[in-house]
Coordinates of N, CA and C in Angstrom, one line a residue:
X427 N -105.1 71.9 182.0 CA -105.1 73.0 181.1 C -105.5 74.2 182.0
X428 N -104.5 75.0 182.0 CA -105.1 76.2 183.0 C -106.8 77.1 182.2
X429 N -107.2 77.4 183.1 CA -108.7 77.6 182.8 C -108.9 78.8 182.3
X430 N -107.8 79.9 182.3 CA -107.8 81.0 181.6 C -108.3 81.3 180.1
X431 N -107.3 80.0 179.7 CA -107.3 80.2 178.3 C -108.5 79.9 177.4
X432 N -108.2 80.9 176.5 CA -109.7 81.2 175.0 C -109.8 79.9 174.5
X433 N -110.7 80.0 173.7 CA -110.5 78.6 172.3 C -108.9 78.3 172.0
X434 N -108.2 79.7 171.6 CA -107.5 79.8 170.6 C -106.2 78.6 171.4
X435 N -106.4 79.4 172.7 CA -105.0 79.0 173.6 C -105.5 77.5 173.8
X436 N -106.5 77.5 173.9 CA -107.0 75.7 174.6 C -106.7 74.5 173.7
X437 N -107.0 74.9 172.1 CA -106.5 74.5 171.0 C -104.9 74.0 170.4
X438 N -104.2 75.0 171.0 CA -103.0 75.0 170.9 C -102.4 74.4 172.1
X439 N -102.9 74.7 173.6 CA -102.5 73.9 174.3 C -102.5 72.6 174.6
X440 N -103.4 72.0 173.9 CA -104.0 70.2 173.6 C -102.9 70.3 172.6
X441 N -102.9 70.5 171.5 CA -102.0 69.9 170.2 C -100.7 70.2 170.9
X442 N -100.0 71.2 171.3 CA -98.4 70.9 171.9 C -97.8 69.7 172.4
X443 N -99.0 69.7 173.9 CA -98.8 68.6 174.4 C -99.2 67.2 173.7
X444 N -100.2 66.6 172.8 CA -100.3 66.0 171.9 C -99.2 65.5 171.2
X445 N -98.8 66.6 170.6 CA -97.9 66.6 169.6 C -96.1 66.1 170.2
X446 N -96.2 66.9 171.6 CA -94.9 66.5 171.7 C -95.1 66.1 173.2
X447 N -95.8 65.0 173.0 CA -96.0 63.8 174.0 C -94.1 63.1 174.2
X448 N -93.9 63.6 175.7 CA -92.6 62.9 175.9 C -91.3 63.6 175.5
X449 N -91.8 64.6 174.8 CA -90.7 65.2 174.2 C -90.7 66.4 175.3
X450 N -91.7 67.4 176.0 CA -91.7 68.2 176.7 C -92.1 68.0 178.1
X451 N -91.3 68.7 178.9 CA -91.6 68.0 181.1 C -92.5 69.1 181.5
X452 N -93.7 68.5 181.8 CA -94.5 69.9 182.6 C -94.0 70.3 183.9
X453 N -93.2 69.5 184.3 CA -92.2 70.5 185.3 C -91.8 72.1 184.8
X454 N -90.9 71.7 183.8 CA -90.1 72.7 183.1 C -90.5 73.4 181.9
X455 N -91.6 72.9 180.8 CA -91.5 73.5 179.9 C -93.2 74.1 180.2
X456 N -93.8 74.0 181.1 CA -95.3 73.9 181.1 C -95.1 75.9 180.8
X457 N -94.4 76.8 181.6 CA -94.6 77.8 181.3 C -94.2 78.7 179.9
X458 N -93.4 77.8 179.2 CA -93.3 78.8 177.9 C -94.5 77.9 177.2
X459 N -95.1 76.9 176.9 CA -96.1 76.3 176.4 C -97.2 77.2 177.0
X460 N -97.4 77.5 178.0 CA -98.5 78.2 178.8 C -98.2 79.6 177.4
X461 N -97.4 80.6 178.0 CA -96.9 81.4 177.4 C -97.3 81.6 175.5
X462 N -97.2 80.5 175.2 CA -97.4 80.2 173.8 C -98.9 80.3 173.2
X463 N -99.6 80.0 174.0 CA -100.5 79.4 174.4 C -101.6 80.6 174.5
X464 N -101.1 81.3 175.6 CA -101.6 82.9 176.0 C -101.5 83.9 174.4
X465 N -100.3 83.5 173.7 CA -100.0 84.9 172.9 C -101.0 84.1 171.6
X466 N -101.4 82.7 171.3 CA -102.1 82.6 169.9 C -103.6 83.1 170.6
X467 N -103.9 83.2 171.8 CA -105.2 84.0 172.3 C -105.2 85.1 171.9
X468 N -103.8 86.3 172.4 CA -104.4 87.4 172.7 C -103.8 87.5 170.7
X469 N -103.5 86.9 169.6 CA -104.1 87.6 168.2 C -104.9 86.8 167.5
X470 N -105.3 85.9 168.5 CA -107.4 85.5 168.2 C -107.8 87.0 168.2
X471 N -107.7 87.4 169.3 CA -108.3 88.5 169.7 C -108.4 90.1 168.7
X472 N -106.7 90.2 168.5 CA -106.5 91.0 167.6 C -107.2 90.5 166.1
X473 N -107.1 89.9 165.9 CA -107.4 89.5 164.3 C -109.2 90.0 164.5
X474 N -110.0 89.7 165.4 CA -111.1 89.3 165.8 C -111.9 91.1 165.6
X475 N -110.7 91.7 166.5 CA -111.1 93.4 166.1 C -111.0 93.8 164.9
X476 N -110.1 93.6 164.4 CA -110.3 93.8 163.0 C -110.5 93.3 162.0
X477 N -111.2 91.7 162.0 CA -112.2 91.6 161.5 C -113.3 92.5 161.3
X478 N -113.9 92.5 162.4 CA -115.0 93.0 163.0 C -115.2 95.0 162.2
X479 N -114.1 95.2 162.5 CA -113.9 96.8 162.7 C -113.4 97.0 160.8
X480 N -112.2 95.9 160.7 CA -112.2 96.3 158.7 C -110.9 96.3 159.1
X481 N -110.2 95.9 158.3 CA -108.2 96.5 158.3 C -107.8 97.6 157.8
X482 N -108.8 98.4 157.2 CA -108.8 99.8 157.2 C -109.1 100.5 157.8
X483 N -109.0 101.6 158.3 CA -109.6 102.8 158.9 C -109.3 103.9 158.3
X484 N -110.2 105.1 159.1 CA -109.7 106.4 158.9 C -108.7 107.1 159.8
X485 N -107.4 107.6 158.8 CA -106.3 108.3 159.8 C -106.7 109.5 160.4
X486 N -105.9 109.8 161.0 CA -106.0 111.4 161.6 C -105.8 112.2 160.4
X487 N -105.8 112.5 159.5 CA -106.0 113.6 158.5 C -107.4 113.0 157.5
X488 N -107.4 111.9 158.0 CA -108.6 111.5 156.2 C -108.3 110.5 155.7
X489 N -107.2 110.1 155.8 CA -106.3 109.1 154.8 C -106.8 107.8 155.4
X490 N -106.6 106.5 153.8 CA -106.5 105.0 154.9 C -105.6 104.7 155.2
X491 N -105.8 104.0 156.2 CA -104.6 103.7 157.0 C -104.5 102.2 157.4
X492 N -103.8 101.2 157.4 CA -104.0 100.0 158.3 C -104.4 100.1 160.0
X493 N -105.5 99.1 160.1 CA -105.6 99.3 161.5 C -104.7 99.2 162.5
X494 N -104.9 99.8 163.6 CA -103.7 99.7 164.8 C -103.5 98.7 164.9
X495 N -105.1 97.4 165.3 CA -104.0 96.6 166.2 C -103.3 95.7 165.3
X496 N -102.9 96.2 163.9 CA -101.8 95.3 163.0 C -100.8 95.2 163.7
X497 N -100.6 96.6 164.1 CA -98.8 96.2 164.5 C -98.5 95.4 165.8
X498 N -99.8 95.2 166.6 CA -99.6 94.1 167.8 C -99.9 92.7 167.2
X499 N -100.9 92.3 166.1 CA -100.6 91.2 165.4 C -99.3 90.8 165.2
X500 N -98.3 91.8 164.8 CA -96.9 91.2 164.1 C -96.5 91.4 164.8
X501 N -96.4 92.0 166.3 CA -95.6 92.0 167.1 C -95.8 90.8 168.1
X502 N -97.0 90.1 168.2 CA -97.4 89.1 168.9 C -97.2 87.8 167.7
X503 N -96.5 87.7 166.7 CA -96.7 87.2 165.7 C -94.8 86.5 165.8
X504 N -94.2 87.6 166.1 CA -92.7 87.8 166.4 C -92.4 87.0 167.8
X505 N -93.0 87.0 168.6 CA -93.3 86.2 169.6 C -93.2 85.0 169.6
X506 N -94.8 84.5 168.9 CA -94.4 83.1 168.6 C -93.7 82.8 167.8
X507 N -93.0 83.5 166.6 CA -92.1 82.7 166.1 C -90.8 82.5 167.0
X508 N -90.7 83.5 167.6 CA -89.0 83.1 168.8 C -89.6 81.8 169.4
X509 N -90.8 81.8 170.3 CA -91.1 80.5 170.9 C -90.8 79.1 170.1
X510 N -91.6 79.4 168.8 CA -91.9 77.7 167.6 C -90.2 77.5 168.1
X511 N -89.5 78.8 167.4 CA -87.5 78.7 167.2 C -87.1 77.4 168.9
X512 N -87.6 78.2 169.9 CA -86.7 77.6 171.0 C -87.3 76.6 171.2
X513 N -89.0 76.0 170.6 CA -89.0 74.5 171.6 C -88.7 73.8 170.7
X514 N -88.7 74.2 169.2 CA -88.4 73.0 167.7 C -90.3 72.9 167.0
X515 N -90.3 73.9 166.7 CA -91.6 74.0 166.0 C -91.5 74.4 164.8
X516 N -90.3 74.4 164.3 CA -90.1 74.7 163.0 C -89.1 73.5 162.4
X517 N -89.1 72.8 161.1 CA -87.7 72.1 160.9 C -86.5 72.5 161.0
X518 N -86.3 73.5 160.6 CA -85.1 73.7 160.5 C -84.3 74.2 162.2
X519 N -85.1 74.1 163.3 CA -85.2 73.9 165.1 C -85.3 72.9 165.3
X520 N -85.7 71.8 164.7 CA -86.1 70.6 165.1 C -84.5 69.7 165.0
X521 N -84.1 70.3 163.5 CA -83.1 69.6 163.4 C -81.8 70.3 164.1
X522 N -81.7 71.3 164.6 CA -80.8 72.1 164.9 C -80.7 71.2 166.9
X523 N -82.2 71.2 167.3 CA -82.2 70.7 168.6 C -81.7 68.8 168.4
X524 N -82.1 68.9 167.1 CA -81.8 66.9 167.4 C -80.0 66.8 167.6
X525 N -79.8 67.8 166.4 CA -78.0 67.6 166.4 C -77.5 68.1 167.7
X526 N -78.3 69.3 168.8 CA -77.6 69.6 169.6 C -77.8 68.4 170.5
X527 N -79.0 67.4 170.7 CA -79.0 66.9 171.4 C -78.4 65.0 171.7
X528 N -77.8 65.4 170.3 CA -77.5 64.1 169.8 C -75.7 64.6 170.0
X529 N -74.9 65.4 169.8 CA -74.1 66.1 170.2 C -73.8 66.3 172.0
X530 N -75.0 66.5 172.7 CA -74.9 66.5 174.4 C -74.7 64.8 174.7
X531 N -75.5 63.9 174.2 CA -75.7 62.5 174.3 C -74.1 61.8 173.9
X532 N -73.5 62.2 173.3 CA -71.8 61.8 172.6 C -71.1 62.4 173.9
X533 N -71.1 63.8 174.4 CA -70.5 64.5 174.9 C -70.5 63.8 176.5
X534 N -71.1 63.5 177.1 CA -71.8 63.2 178.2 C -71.7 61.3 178.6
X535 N -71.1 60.6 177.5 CA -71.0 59.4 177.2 C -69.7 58.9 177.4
X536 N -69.6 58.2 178.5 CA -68.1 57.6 178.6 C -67.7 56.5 177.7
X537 N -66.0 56.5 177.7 CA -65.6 55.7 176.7 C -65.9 53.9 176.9
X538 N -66.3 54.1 178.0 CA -66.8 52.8 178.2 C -68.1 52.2 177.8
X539 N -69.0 53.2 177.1 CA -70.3 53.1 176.6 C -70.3 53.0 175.1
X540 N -68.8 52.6 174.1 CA -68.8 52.4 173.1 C -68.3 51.2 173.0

């Protein structure tokens, strides 16, 4: 487990690999898992300030406003859902990668292997 990472990322980086024991090569997939990993840290982080600070504030004229770092929440939020999308962290990925990979396995299969 690279030593960088928060709770949030250490958490998440144990259950990936957990979870998809055999299914992912730390050769090749270690850096978008890393990656993944890094971004549930940095909106620990965000969520954590504005905990702390309120999800309100005061705007520049007076008004409430949502706090800033909302929009890096959902933009770091947009992130991991592209990631969950490309390794199959969602069902409707999961089954999209099983048929593509069950589709490559037919494709790649000579006629002498039926």
């Amino acid at each position: 487990m690279p030593a960088h990472l928060k709770t949030s990322g250490r958490e998440v980086w144990r259950a990936v690999w957990q979870a998809g024991a055999g299914a992912y090569s730390p050769d090749t997939d270690r850096n978008i898992i890393l990656r993944y990993a890094e971004l549930h840290d940095r909106r620990a982080d965000f969520l954590a300030l504005i905990d702390a600070e309120g999800l309100s504030v005061v705007g520049s004229t007076g008004q409430p406003a949502v706090h800033p770092a909302m929009r890096y929440v959902e933009s770091t939020e947009r992130e991991l859902r592209a990631i969950e999308t490309a390794i199959g962290f969602t069902p409707e990925a999961r089954m999209r990668l099983g048929i593509v990979a069950a589709e490559a396995r037919r494709v790649a299969a000579s006629p002498a292997d039926f």
